[in-house]
mmCIF file of C-alpha atoms in Angstrom:
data_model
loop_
_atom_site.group_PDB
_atom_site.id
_atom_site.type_symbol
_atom_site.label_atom_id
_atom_site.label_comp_id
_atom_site.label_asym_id
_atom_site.label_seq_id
_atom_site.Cartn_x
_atom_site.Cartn_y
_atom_site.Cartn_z
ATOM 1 C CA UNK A 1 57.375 95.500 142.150
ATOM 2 C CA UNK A 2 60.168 93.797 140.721
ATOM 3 C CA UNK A 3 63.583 95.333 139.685
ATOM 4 C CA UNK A 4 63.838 96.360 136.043
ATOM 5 C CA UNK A 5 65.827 93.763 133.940
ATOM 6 C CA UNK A 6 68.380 95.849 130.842
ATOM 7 C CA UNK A 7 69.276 92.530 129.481
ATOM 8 C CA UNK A 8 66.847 91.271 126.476
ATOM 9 C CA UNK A 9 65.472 87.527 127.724
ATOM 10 C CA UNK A 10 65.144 85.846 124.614
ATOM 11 C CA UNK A 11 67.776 84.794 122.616
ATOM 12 C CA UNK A 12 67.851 87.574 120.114
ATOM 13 C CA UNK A 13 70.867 88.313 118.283
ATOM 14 C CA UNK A 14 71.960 92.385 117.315
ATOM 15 C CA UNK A 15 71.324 92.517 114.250
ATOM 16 C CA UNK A 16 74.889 92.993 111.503
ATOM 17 C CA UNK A 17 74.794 95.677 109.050
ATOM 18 C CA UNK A 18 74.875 94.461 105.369
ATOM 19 C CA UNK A 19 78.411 93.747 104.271
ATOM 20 C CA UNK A 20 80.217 91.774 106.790
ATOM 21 C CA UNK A 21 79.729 94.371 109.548
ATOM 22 C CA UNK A 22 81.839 97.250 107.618
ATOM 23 C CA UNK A 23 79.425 100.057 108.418
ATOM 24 C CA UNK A 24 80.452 103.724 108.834
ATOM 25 C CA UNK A 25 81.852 103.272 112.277
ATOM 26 C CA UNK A 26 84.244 100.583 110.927
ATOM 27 C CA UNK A 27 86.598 103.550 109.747
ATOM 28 C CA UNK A 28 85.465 106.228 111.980
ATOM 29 C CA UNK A 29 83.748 109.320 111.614
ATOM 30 C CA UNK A 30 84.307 111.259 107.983
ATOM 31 C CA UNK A 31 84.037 115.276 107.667
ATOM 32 C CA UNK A 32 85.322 117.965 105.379
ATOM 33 C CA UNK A 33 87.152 120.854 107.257
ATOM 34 C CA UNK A 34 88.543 124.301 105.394
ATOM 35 C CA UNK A 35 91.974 124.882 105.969
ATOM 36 C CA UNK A 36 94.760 126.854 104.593
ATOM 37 C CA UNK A 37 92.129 128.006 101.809
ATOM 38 C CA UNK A 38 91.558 124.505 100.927
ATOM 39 C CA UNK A 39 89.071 121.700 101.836
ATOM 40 C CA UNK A 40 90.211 118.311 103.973
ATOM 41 C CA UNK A 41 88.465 115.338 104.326
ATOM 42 C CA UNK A 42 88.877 114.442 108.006
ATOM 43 C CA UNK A 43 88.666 110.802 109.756
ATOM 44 C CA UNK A 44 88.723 109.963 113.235
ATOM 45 C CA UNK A 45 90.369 107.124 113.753
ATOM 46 C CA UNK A 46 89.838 104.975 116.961
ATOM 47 C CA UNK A 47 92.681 103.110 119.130
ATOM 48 C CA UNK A 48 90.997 99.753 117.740
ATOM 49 C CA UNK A 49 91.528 99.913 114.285
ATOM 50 C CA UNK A 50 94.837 101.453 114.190
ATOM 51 C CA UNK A 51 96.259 98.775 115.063
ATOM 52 C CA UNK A 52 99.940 97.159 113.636
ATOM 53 C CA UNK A 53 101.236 100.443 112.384
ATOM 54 C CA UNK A 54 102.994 103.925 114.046
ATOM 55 C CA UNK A 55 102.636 106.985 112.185
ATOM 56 C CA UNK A 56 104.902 110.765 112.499
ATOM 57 C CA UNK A 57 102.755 113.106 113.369
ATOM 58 C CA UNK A 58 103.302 116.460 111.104
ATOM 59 C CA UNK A 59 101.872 118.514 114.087
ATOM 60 C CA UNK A 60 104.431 118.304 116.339
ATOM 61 C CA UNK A 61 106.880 115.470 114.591
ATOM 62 C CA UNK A 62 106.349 112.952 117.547
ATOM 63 C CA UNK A 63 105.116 109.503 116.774
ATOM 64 C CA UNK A 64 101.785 107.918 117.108
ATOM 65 C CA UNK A 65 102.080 105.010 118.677
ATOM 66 C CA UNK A 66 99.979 101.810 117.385
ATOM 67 C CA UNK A 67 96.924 101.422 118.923
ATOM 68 C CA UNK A 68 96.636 105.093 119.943
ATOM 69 C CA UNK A 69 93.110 107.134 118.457
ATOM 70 C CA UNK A 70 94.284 110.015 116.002
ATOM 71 C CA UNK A 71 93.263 112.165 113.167
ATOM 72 C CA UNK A 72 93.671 111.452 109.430
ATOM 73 C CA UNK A 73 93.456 114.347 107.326
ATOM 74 C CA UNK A 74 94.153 114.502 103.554
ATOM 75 C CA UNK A 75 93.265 116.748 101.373
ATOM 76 C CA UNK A 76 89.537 117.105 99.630
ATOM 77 C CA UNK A 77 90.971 116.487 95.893
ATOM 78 C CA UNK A 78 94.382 114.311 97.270
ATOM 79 C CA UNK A 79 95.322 110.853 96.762
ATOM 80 C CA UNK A 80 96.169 108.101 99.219
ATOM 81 C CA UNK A 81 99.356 109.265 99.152
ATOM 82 C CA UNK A 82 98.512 112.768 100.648
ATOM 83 C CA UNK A 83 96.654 111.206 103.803
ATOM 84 C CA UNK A 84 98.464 112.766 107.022
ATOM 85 C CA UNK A 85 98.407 110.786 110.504
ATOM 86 C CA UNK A 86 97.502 113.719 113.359
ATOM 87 C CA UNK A 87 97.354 113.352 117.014
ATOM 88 C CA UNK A 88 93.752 114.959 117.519
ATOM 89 C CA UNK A 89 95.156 117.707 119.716
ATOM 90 C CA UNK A 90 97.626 118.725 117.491
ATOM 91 C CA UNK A 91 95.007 119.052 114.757
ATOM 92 C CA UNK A 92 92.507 121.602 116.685
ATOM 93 C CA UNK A 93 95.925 123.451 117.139
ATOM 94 C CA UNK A 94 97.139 123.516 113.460
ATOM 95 C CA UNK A 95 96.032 127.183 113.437
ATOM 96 C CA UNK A 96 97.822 127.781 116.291
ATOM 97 C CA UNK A 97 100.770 126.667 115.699
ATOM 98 C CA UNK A 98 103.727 128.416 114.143
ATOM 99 C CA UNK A 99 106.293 127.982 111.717
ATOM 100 C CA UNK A 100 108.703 124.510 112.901
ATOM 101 C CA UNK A 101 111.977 125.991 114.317
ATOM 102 C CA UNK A 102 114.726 123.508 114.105
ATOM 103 C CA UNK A 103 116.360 123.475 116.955
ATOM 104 C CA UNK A 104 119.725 121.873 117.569
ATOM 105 C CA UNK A 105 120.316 119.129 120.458
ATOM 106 C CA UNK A 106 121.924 121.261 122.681
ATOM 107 C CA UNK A 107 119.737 124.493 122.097
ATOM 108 C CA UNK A 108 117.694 125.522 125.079
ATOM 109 C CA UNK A 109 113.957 124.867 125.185
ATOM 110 C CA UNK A 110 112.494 128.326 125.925
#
């Protein structure tokens, strides 16, 4: 018996979804989350398409780094201009998290 080949043999071609290859996965996965007594529309974003720009994430106010997979959240009944740029651990902590102490440079840590 002969060893089981994974590779098609012919010279078949995947075949492109209609539109120039701009399917769902282009943008990442889309769902609505409740939140703060208010719906979001949330998008995972892979490392591949964000690409070219950083983003400040309101989480924990560090940046996101180009490149780097992340959260975008905006929401349900926002514009474009309400998107927010996450790090996708600091959004599954958002409930978590209290309110942002400002802290001053010299001010210990703990």
């Amino acid at each position: 018996m002969s060893p089981r080949r994974n590779r098609p043999r012919g010279g078949e071609k995947p075949s492109e979804p209609v539109g120039g290859g701009g399917g769902p996965d282009r943008f990442g996965l889309q769902a609505t989350e409740s939140w703060q007594g208010e719906e979001w529309s949330v998008r995972m974003v892979s490392g591949a398409s964000a690409q070219g720009k950083r983003y400040r994430c309101p989480g924990c106010d560090q940046e996101i780094p180009s490149g780097v997979p992340h959260v975008v959240a905006w929401p349900e009944y926002g514009g474009v201009d309400d998107r927010r740029h996450w790090h996708k651990a600091c959004w599954n902590a958002k409930d978590r998290r209290t309110s942002r102490v400002q802290r001053s440079r010299n001010a210990p840590r703990y």
